[in-house]
Amino acid sequence: MIYSTEVEHMTCVAKGANHGPAPIPQEGRWVQAKEVKDISGLTHGVGWCAPQQGACKLTLNVKDGIIHEALVETIGCSGMTHSAAMAAEILNGKTILEALNTDLVCDAINTAMRELFLQITYGRTQTAFSEDGLPIGAGLEDLGKGLRSQIGTMYGTTAKGVRYLEMAEGYVTRMALDENDEVIGYEFVHLGKMMESIEKGVDANEALAKAKSKYGRFDEATKIINPRHQ
């Protein structure tokens, strides 16, 4: 350790207050976190790239400072999907400090990691007051049946109005309109269920029919349109 001449000649004053860091809530207990290994928790965060063309929702499950589970969901940029594939492989097994200083390929994923780092190290996690936190695999529960992200995709213009393209329930195939041409419902396909059926040997057309459902007053429609072609 090198000290300047000014510091070398200073009188030494004893340190009085030395009670350590304020405890943070982690997995049902209060922890005075002093090292990376003192950090645990599961939480979510959102990141964005510089041009804000795309965004990333990142979920991490951290145990004793090490990332043991990572869910990387991206939207808005085709290149981000490949970046997510690499990030999901890179993140696991790293400490949260390593992950913060690792190039996660995509700026939106890097930003999400930064936001999660702040939440986790300050004790602002989903599992702050859950004893022993959540097991590894809890991140998959966010995806539901068929393990697909919850996505909403809507489009609208002043000239032609709104188009529902994708709901949390699934891929929208048809929109129902009333006599005033106002939306009163929609038909959708739960793609996760459909693909599971096909993998089990069900004919694709039969699987498609079984995975279709309706929402709202679809059967009362005076006009049905395909939101992608009409």
PDB file of C-alpha atoms in Angstrom:
ATOM      1  CA  MET A   1       0.000   0.000   0.000  1.00  0.00           C
ATOM      2  CA  ILE A   2       1.415   3.394  -0.993  1.00  0.00           C
ATOM      3  CA  TYR A   3       0.462   6.535   0.982  1.00  0.00           C
ATOM      4  CA  SER A   4       1.090  10.155   0.035  1.00  0.00           C
ATOM      5  CA  THR A   5       3.447  12.207   2.195  1.00  0.00           C
ATOM      6  CA  GLU A   6       0.488  14.167   3.586  1.00  0.00           C
ATOM      7  CA  VAL A   7      -1.253  11.006   4.783  1.00  0.00           C
ATOM      8  CA  GLU A   8       1.974   9.534   6.193  1.00  0.00           C
ATOM      9  CA  HIS A   9       2.342  12.530   8.553  1.00  0.00           C
ATOM     10  CA  MET A  10      -1.267  12.563   9.733  1.00  0.00           C
ATOM     11  CA  THR A  11      -2.156  11.690  13.322  1.00  0.00           C
ATOM     12  CA  CYS A  12      -3.936   8.332  13.542  1.00  0.00           C
ATOM     13  CA  VAL A  13      -7.552   8.667  14.788  1.00  0.00           C
ATOM     14  CA  ALA A  14      -9.304   5.490  16.019  1.00  0.00           C
ATOM     15  CA  LYS A  15     -12.401   4.323  14.166  1.00  0.00           C
ATOM     16  CA  GLY A  16     -15.416   4.309  16.465  1.00  0.00           C
ATOM     17  CA  ALA A  17     -18.514   3.197  14.533  1.00  0.00           C
ATOM     18  CA  ASN A  18     -17.815  -0.173  12.964  1.00  0.00           C
ATOM     19  CA  HIS A  19     -21.069  -2.104  12.979  1.00  0.00           C
ATOM     20  CA  GLY A  20     -20.861  -3.510   9.462  1.00  0.00           C
ATOM     21  CA  PRO A  21     -23.343  -3.185   6.610  1.00  0.00           C
ATOM     22  CA  ALA A  22     -27.081  -2.906   7.147  1.00  0.00           C
ATOM     23  CA  PRO A  23     -28.686  -6.371   6.916  1.00  0.00           C
ATOM     24  CA  ILE A  24     -30.754  -7.133   3.828  1.00  0.00           C
ATOM     25  CA  PRO A  25     -33.658  -9.618   3.545  1.00  0.00           C
ATOM     26  CA  GLN A  26     -32.658 -12.796   1.720  1.00  0.00           C
ATOM     27  CA  GLU A  27     -34.702 -15.977   1.422  1.00  0.00           C
ATOM     28  CA  GLY A  28     -36.439 -15.549   4.765  1.00  0.00           C
ATOM     29  CA  ARG A  29     -33.506 -14.271   6.802  1.00  0.00           C
ATOM     30  CA  TRP A  30     -31.575 -11.052   7.448  1.00  0.00           C
ATOM     31  CA  VAL A  31     -28.021 -11.088   6.116  1.00  0.00           C
ATOM     32  CA  GLN A  32     -25.095  -8.706   6.549  1.00  0.00           C
ATOM     33  CA  ALA A  33     -23.707  -9.184   3.051  1.00  0.00           C
ATOM     34  CA  LYS A  34     -19.956  -8.561   2.960  1.00  0.00           C
ATOM     35  CA  GLU A  35     -18.893 -10.859   0.109  1.00  0.00           C
ATOM     36  CA  VAL A  36     -20.425 -12.132  -3.118  1.00  0.00           C
ATOM     37  CA  LYS A  37     -21.037 -15.549  -1.546  1.00  0.00           C
ATOM     38  CA  ASP A  38     -23.379 -13.877   0.972  1.00  0.00           C
ATOM     39  CA  ILE A  39     -25.918 -13.089  -1.761  1.00  0.00           C
ATOM     40  CA  SER A  40     -28.928 -15.278  -2.610  1.00  0.00           C
ATOM     41  CA  GLY A  41     -32.330 -14.728  -4.212  1.00  0.00           C
ATOM     42  CA  LEU A  42     -34.534 -15.077  -7.272  1.00  0.00           C
ATOM     43  CA  THR A  43     -35.646 -12.000  -9.150  1.00  0.00           C
ATOM     44  CA  HIS A  44     -36.517 -10.528 -12.543  1.00  0.00           C
ATOM     45  CA  GLY A  45     -35.263  -7.478 -14.394  1.00  0.00           C
ATOM     46  CA  VAL A  46     -35.636  -5.733 -17.734  1.00  0.00           C
ATOM     47  CA  GLY A  47     -32.919  -4.348 -19.993  1.00  0.00           C
ATOM     48  CA  TRP A  48     -32.842  -2.423 -23.263  1.00  0.00           C
ATOM     49  CA  CYS A  49     -30.284  -1.716 -25.956  1.00  0.00           C
ATOM     50  CA  ALA A  50     -28.909   1.726 -26.854  1.00  0.00           C
ATOM     51  CA  PRO A  51     -31.240   2.301 -29.854  1.00  0.00           C
ATOM     52  CA  GLN A  52     -34.088   0.785 -27.761  1.00  0.00           C
ATOM     53  CA  GLN A  53     -35.020  -1.476 -30.640  1.00  0.00           C
ATOM     54  CA  GLY A  54     -35.274  -4.516 -28.405  1.00  0.00           C
ATOM     55  CA  ALA A  55     -35.678  -5.489 -24.762  1.00  0.00           C
ATOM     56  CA  CYS A  56     -34.757  -8.395 -22.511  1.00  0.00           C
ATOM     57  CA  LYS A  57     -36.495  -9.813 -19.454  1.00  0.00           C
ATOM     58  CA  LEU A  58     -33.970 -11.716 -17.376  1.00  0.00           C
ATOM     59  CA  THR A  59     -34.756 -14.048 -14.448  1.00  0.00           C
ATOM     60  CA  LEU A  60     -31.940 -15.289 -12.209  1.00  0.00           C
ATOM     61  CA  ASN A  61     -31.943 -17.739  -9.312  1.00  0.00           C
ATOM     62  CA  VAL A  62     -28.841 -17.061  -7.202  1.00  0.00           C
ATOM     63  CA  LYS A  63     -27.639 -19.318  -4.383  1.00  0.00           C
ATOM     64  CA  ASP A  64     -24.599 -18.317  -2.279  1.00  0.00           C
ATOM     65  CA  GLY A  65     -23.513 -15.780  -4.855  1.00  0.00           C
ATOM     66  CA  ILE A  66     -23.629 -18.191  -7.819  1.00  0.00           C
ATOM     67  CA  ILE A  67     -26.194 -18.142 -10.625  1.00  0.00           C
ATOM     68  CA  HIS A  68     -27.804 -21.583 -10.814  1.00  0.00           C
ATOM     69  CA  GLU A  69     -30.745 -20.757 -13.084  1.00  0.00           C
ATOM     70  CA  ALA A  70     -31.209 -18.210 -15.858  1.00  0.00           C
ATOM     71  CA  LEU A  71     -34.267 -17.470 -17.977  1.00  0.00           C
ATOM     72  CA  VAL A  72     -33.565 -15.082 -20.857  1.00  0.00           C
ATOM     73  CA  GLU A  73     -36.555 -13.720 -22.778  1.00  0.00           C
ATOM     74  CA  THR A  74     -36.091 -11.202 -25.600  1.00  0.00           C
ATOM     75  CA  ILE A  75     -38.356  -9.221 -27.888  1.00  0.00           C
ATOM     76  CA  GLY A  76     -38.072  -6.768 -30.765  1.00  0.00           C
ATOM     77  CA  CYS A  77     -34.796  -7.793 -32.420  1.00  0.00           C
ATOM     78  CA  SER A  78     -33.992 -10.944 -34.381  1.00  0.00           C
ATOM     79  CA  GLY A  79     -30.327 -10.962 -33.357  1.00  0.00           C
ATOM     80  CA  MET A  80     -31.271 -10.919 -29.685  1.00  0.00           C
ATOM     81  CA  THR A  81     -32.627 -14.467 -29.838  1.00  0.00           C
ATOM     82  CA  HIS A  82     -29.173 -15.789 -30.714  1.00  0.00           C
ATOM     83  CA  SER A  83     -27.607 -13.568 -28.073  1.00  0.00           C
ATOM     84  CA  ALA A  84     -30.046 -15.013 -25.535  1.00  0.00           C
ATOM     85  CA  ALA A  85     -29.000 -18.538 -26.510  1.00  0.00           C
ATOM     86  CA  MET A  86     -25.394 -17.688 -25.705  1.00  0.00           C
ATOM     87  CA  ALA A  87     -26.224 -15.722 -22.532  1.00  0.00           C
ATOM     88  CA  ALA A  88     -28.291 -18.586 -21.085  1.00  0.00           C
ATOM     89  CA  GLU A  89     -25.241 -20.820 -21.446  1.00  0.00           C
ATOM     90  CA  ILE A  90     -22.747 -18.225 -20.209  1.00  0.00           C
ATOM     91  CA  LEU A  91     -24.574 -17.104 -17.051  1.00  0.00           C
ATOM     92  CA  ASN A  92     -24.984 -20.366 -15.166  1.00  0.00           C
ATOM     93  CA  GLY A  93     -22.153 -21.205 -12.788  1.00  0.00           C
ATOM     94  CA  LYS A  94     -20.864 -17.628 -12.629  1.00  0.00           C
ATOM     95  CA  THR A  95     -20.983 -15.426  -9.547  1.00  0.00           C
ATOM     96  CA  ILE A  96     -23.202 -12.390  -9.952  1.00  0.00           C
ATOM     97  CA  LEU A  97     -20.071 -10.218  -9.958  1.00  0.00           C
ATOM     98  CA  GLU A  98     -18.558 -12.254 -12.799  1.00  0.00           C
ATOM     99  CA  ALA A  99     -21.839 -12.073 -14.710  1.00  0.00           C
ATOM    100  CA  LEU A 100     -22.007  -8.306 -14.267  1.00  0.00           C
ATOM    101  CA  ASN A 101     -18.576  -7.994 -15.865  1.00  0.00           C
ATOM    102  CA  THR A 102     -19.116 -10.579 -18.608  1.00  0.00           C
ATOM    103  CA  ASP A 103     -20.031  -9.621 -22.172  1.00  0.00           C
ATOM    104  CA  LEU A 104     -23.490 -11.161 -22.524  1.00  0.00           C
ATOM    105  CA  VAL A 105     -23.404 -10.521 -26.283  1.00  0.00           C
ATOM    106  CA  CYS A 106     -26.418  -8.195 -26.429  1.00  0.00           C
ATOM    107  CA  ASP A 107     -26.587  -4.732 -24.846  1.00  0.00           C
ATOM    108  CA  ALA A 108     -30.164  -5.312 -23.677  1.00  0.00           C
ATOM    109  CA  ILE A 109     -29.134  -8.499 -21.842  1.00  0.00           C
ATOM    110  CA  ASN A 110     -26.134  -6.716 -20.315  1.00  0.00           C
ATOM    111  CA  THR A 111     -28.431  -3.936 -19.099  1.00  0.00           C
ATOM    112  CA  ALA A 112     -30.857  -6.463 -17.631  1.00  0.00           C
ATOM    113  CA  MET A 113     -27.950  -8.094 -15.766  1.00  0.00           C
ATOM    114  CA  ARG A 114     -26.994  -4.713 -14.335  1.00  0.00           C
ATOM    115  CA  GLU A 115     -30.541  -4.082 -13.121  1.00  0.00           C
ATOM    116  CA  LEU A 116     -30.748  -7.538 -11.533  1.00  0.00           C
ATOM    117  CA  PHE A 117     -27.384  -7.078  -9.831  1.00  0.00           C
ATOM    118  CA  LEU A 118     -28.690  -3.954  -8.122  1.00  0.00           C
ATOM    119  CA  GLN A 119     -31.929  -5.620  -7.037  1.00  0.00           C
ATOM    120  CA  ILE A 120     -30.257  -8.757  -5.713  1.00  0.00           C
ATOM    121  CA  THR A 121     -27.429  -7.029  -3.839  1.00  0.00           C
ATOM    122  CA  TYR A 122     -29.864  -4.612  -2.194  1.00  0.00           C
ATOM    123  CA  GLY A 123     -32.172  -7.432  -1.094  1.00  0.00           C
ATOM    124  CA  ARG A 124     -35.036  -6.430  -3.402  1.00  0.00           C
ATOM    125  CA  THR A 125     -35.775  -9.932  -4.653  1.00  0.00           C
ATOM    126  CA  GLN A 126     -38.968 -11.870  -5.208  1.00  0.00           C
ATOM    127  CA  THR A 127     -37.774 -14.342  -2.568  1.00  0.00           C
ATOM    128  CA  ALA A 128     -36.625 -11.821   0.059  1.00  0.00           C
ATOM    129  CA  PHE A 129     -39.073 -13.147   2.647  1.00  0.00           C
ATOM    130  CA  SER A 130     -39.474 -16.744   1.379  1.00  0.00           C
ATOM    131  CA  GLU A 131     -37.691 -19.237   3.619  1.00  0.00           C
ATOM    132  CA  ASP A 132     -34.899 -20.968   1.661  1.00  0.00           C
ATOM    133  CA  GLY A 133     -36.024 -19.129  -1.480  1.00  0.00           C
ATOM    134  CA  LEU A 134     -37.276 -20.996  -4.551  1.00  0.00           C
ATOM    135  CA  PRO A 135     -35.868 -24.256  -5.944  1.00  0.00           C
ATOM    136  CA  ILE A 136     -33.831 -24.349  -9.134  1.00  0.00           C
ATOM    137  CA  GLY A 137     -36.409 -24.692 -11.884  1.00  0.00           C
ATOM    138  CA  ALA A 138     -38.771 -22.058 -10.508  1.00  0.00           C
ATOM    139  CA  GLY A 139     -37.990 -19.828 -13.495  1.00  0.00           C
ATOM    140  CA  LEU A 140     -39.759 -22.259 -15.816  1.00  0.00           C
ATOM    141  CA  GLU A 141     -43.016 -21.741 -13.942  1.00  0.00           C
ATOM    142  CA  ASP A 142     -43.254 -18.271 -15.500  1.00  0.00           C
ATOM    143  CA  LEU A 143     -43.608 -19.879 -18.914  1.00  0.00           C
ATOM    144  CA  GLY A 144     -46.619 -22.123 -18.278  1.00  0.00           C
ATOM    145  CA  LYS A 145     -47.725 -25.096 -20.357  1.00  0.00           C
ATOM    146  CA  GLY A 146     -45.557 -25.641 -23.405  1.00  0.00           C
ATOM    147  CA  LEU A 147     -42.806 -23.443 -21.954  1.00  0.00           C
ATOM    148  CA  ARG A 148     -43.510 -20.330 -24.024  1.00  0.00           C
ATOM    149  CA  SER A 149     -42.991 -16.698 -23.018  1.00  0.00           C
ATOM    150  CA  GLN A 150     -46.016 -14.548 -22.213  1.00  0.00           C
ATOM    151  CA  ILE A 151     -46.099 -12.297 -25.273  1.00  0.00           C
ATOM    152  CA  GLY A 152     -48.506  -9.591 -26.337  1.00  0.00           C
ATOM    153  CA  THR A 153     -48.247  -8.239 -29.893  1.00  0.00           C
ATOM    154  CA  MET A 154     -50.758  -5.621 -31.027  1.00  0.00           C
ATOM    155  CA  TYR A 155     -50.718  -3.321 -34.031  1.00  0.00           C
ATOM    156  CA  GLY A 156     -52.912  -0.408 -35.009  1.00  0.00           C
ATOM    157  CA  THR A 157     -53.268   2.457 -37.490  1.00  0.00           C
ATOM    158  CA  THR A 158     -55.503   5.506 -37.594  1.00  0.00           C
ATOM    159  CA  ALA A 159     -56.777   4.475 -40.995  1.00  0.00           C
ATOM    160  CA  LYS A 160     -57.596   0.802 -40.295  1.00  0.00           C
ATOM    161  CA  GLY A 161     -57.768   0.425 -36.519  1.00  0.00           C
ATOM    162  CA  VAL A 162     -56.386  -2.276 -34.260  1.00  0.00           C
ATOM    163  CA  ARG A 163     -55.099  -5.789 -34.968  1.00  0.00           C
ATOM    164  CA  TYR A 164     -54.562  -8.388 -32.237  1.00  0.00           C
ATOM    165  CA  LEU A 165     -51.667 -10.631 -33.262  1.00  0.00           C
ATOM    166  CA  GLU A 166     -50.536 -12.444 -30.126  1.00  0.00           C
ATOM    167  CA  MET A 167     -52.034 -12.661 -26.645  1.00  0.00           C
ATOM    168  CA  ALA A 168     -50.787 -14.361 -23.487  1.00  0.00           C
ATOM    169  CA  GLU A 169     -53.226 -17.159 -24.388  1.00  0.00           C
ATOM    170  CA  GLY A 170     -51.622 -17.686 -27.774  1.00  0.00           C
ATOM    171  CA  TYR A 171     -51.415 -16.833 -31.462  1.00  0.00           C
ATOM    172  CA  VAL A 172     -54.492 -14.880 -32.579  1.00  0.00           C
ATOM    173  CA  THR A 173     -56.041 -16.359 -35.731  1.00  0.00           C
ATOM    174  CA  ARG A 174     -59.301 -14.408 -36.064  1.00  0.00           C
ATOM    175  CA  MET A 175     -60.896 -11.278 -34.637  1.00  0.00           C
ATOM    176  CA  ALA A 176     -64.630 -10.884 -34.042  1.00  0.00           C
ATOM    177  CA  LEU A 177     -66.351  -7.578 -34.882  1.00  0.00           C
ATOM    178  CA  ASP A 178     -69.896  -6.392 -34.127  1.00  0.00           C
ATOM    179  CA  GLU A 179     -72.269  -4.395 -36.340  1.00  0.00           C
ATOM    180  CA  ASN A 180     -70.247  -1.252 -35.585  1.00  0.00           C
ATOM    181  CA  ASP A 181     -67.000  -2.980 -36.592  1.00  0.00           C
ATOM    182  CA  GLU A 182     -65.805  -2.847 -32.972  1.00  0.00           C
ATOM    183  CA  VAL A 183     -63.796  -5.753 -31.529  1.00  0.00           C
ATOM    184  CA  ILE A 184     -65.860  -8.073 -29.314  1.00  0.00           C
ATOM    185  CA  GLY A 185     -63.637 -11.140 -29.170  1.00  0.00           C
ATOM    186  CA  TYR A 186     -60.947 -13.234 -30.807  1.00  0.00           C
ATOM    187  CA  GLU A 187     -59.930 -16.796 -31.613  1.00  0.00           C
ATOM    188  CA  PHE A 188     -56.475 -18.034 -30.726  1.00  0.00           C
ATOM    189  CA  VAL A 189     -54.213 -21.077 -30.873  1.00  0.00           C
ATOM    190  CA  HIS A 190     -52.251 -22.139 -27.798  1.00  0.00           C
ATOM    191  CA  LEU A 191     -49.058 -23.039 -29.661  1.00  0.00           C
ATOM    192  CA  GLY A 192     -47.472 -24.726 -26.640  1.00  0.00           C
ATOM    193  CA  LYS A 193     -50.376 -27.171 -26.298  1.00  0.00           C
ATOM    194  CA  MET A 194     -50.475 -27.769 -30.044  1.00  0.00           C
ATOM    195  CA  MET A 195     -46.787 -28.638 -30.266  1.00  0.00           C
ATOM    196  CA  GLU A 196     -47.020 -30.947 -27.240  1.00  0.00           C
ATOM    197  CA  SER A 197     -49.879 -32.824 -28.915  1.00  0.00           C
ATOM    198  CA  ILE A 198     -47.966 -33.160 -32.185  1.00  0.00           C
ATOM    199  CA  GLU A 199     -44.925 -34.491 -30.312  1.00  0.00           C
ATOM    200  CA  LYS A 200     -47.182 -37.153 -28.781  1.00  0.00           C
ATOM    201  CA  GLY A 201     -48.211 -38.330 -32.248  1.00  0.00           C
ATOM    202  CA  VAL A 202     -51.477 -36.443 -32.726  1.00  0.00           C
ATOM    203  CA  ASP A 203     -52.184 -35.377 -36.319  1.00  0.00           C
ATOM    204  CA  ALA A 204     -51.216 -31.735 -36.882  1.00  0.00           C
ATOM    205  CA  ASN A 205     -54.695 -30.652 -38.015  1.00  0.00           C
ATOM    206  CA  GLU A 206     -56.319 -32.396 -35.055  1.00  0.00           C
ATOM    207  CA  ALA A 207     -53.778 -30.868 -32.680  1.00  0.00           C
ATOM    208  CA  LEU A 208     -54.480 -27.432 -34.161  1.00  0.00           C
ATOM    209  CA  ALA A 209     -58.233 -27.841 -33.688  1.00  0.00           C
ATOM    210  CA  LYS A 210     -57.811 -28.984 -30.077  1.00  0.00           C
ATOM    211  CA  ALA A 211     -55.507 -26.088 -29.243  1.00  0.00           C
ATOM    212  CA  LYS A 212     -57.936 -23.444 -30.556  1.00  0.00           C
ATOM    213  CA  SER A 213     -60.117 -21.427 -28.220  1.00  0.00           C
ATOM    214  CA  LYS A 214     -62.188 -18.241 -28.183  1.00  0.00           C
ATOM    215  CA  TYR A 215     -62.363 -15.189 -25.955  1.00  0.00           C
ATOM    216  CA  GLY A 216     -65.110 -12.633 -25.490  1.00  0.00           C
ATOM    217  CA  ARG A 217     -68.360 -12.623 -27.511  1.00  0.00           C
ATOM    218  CA  PHE A 218     -66.769 -14.302 -30.507  1.00  0.00           C
ATOM    219  CA  ASP A 219     -69.915 -16.263 -31.443  1.00  0.00           C
ATOM    220  CA  GLU A 220     -71.992 -13.056 -31.593  1.00  0.00           C
ATOM    221  CA  ALA A 221     -69.794 -11.504 -34.293  1.00  0.00           C
ATOM    222  CA  THR A 222     -71.328 -10.026 -37.421  1.00  0.00           C
ATOM    223  CA  LYS A 223     -67.925 -10.048 -39.107  1.00  0.00           C
ATOM    224  CA  ILE A 224     -64.829 -12.234 -38.666  1.00  0.00           C
ATOM    225  CA  ILE A 225     -61.434 -11.052 -39.928  1.00  0.00           C
ATOM    226  CA  ASN A 226     -57.932 -12.479 -40.124  1.00  0.00           C
ATOM    227  CA  PRO A 227     -55.816  -9.793 -38.384  1.00  0.00           C
ATOM    228  CA  ARG A 228     -52.795 -10.558 -40.562  1.00  0.00           C
ATOM    229  CA  HIS A 229     -54.470 -10.465 -43.982  1.00  0.00           C
ATOM    230  CA  GLN A 230     -57.645  -8.403 -43.711  1.00  0.00           C
TER     231      GLN A 230
END
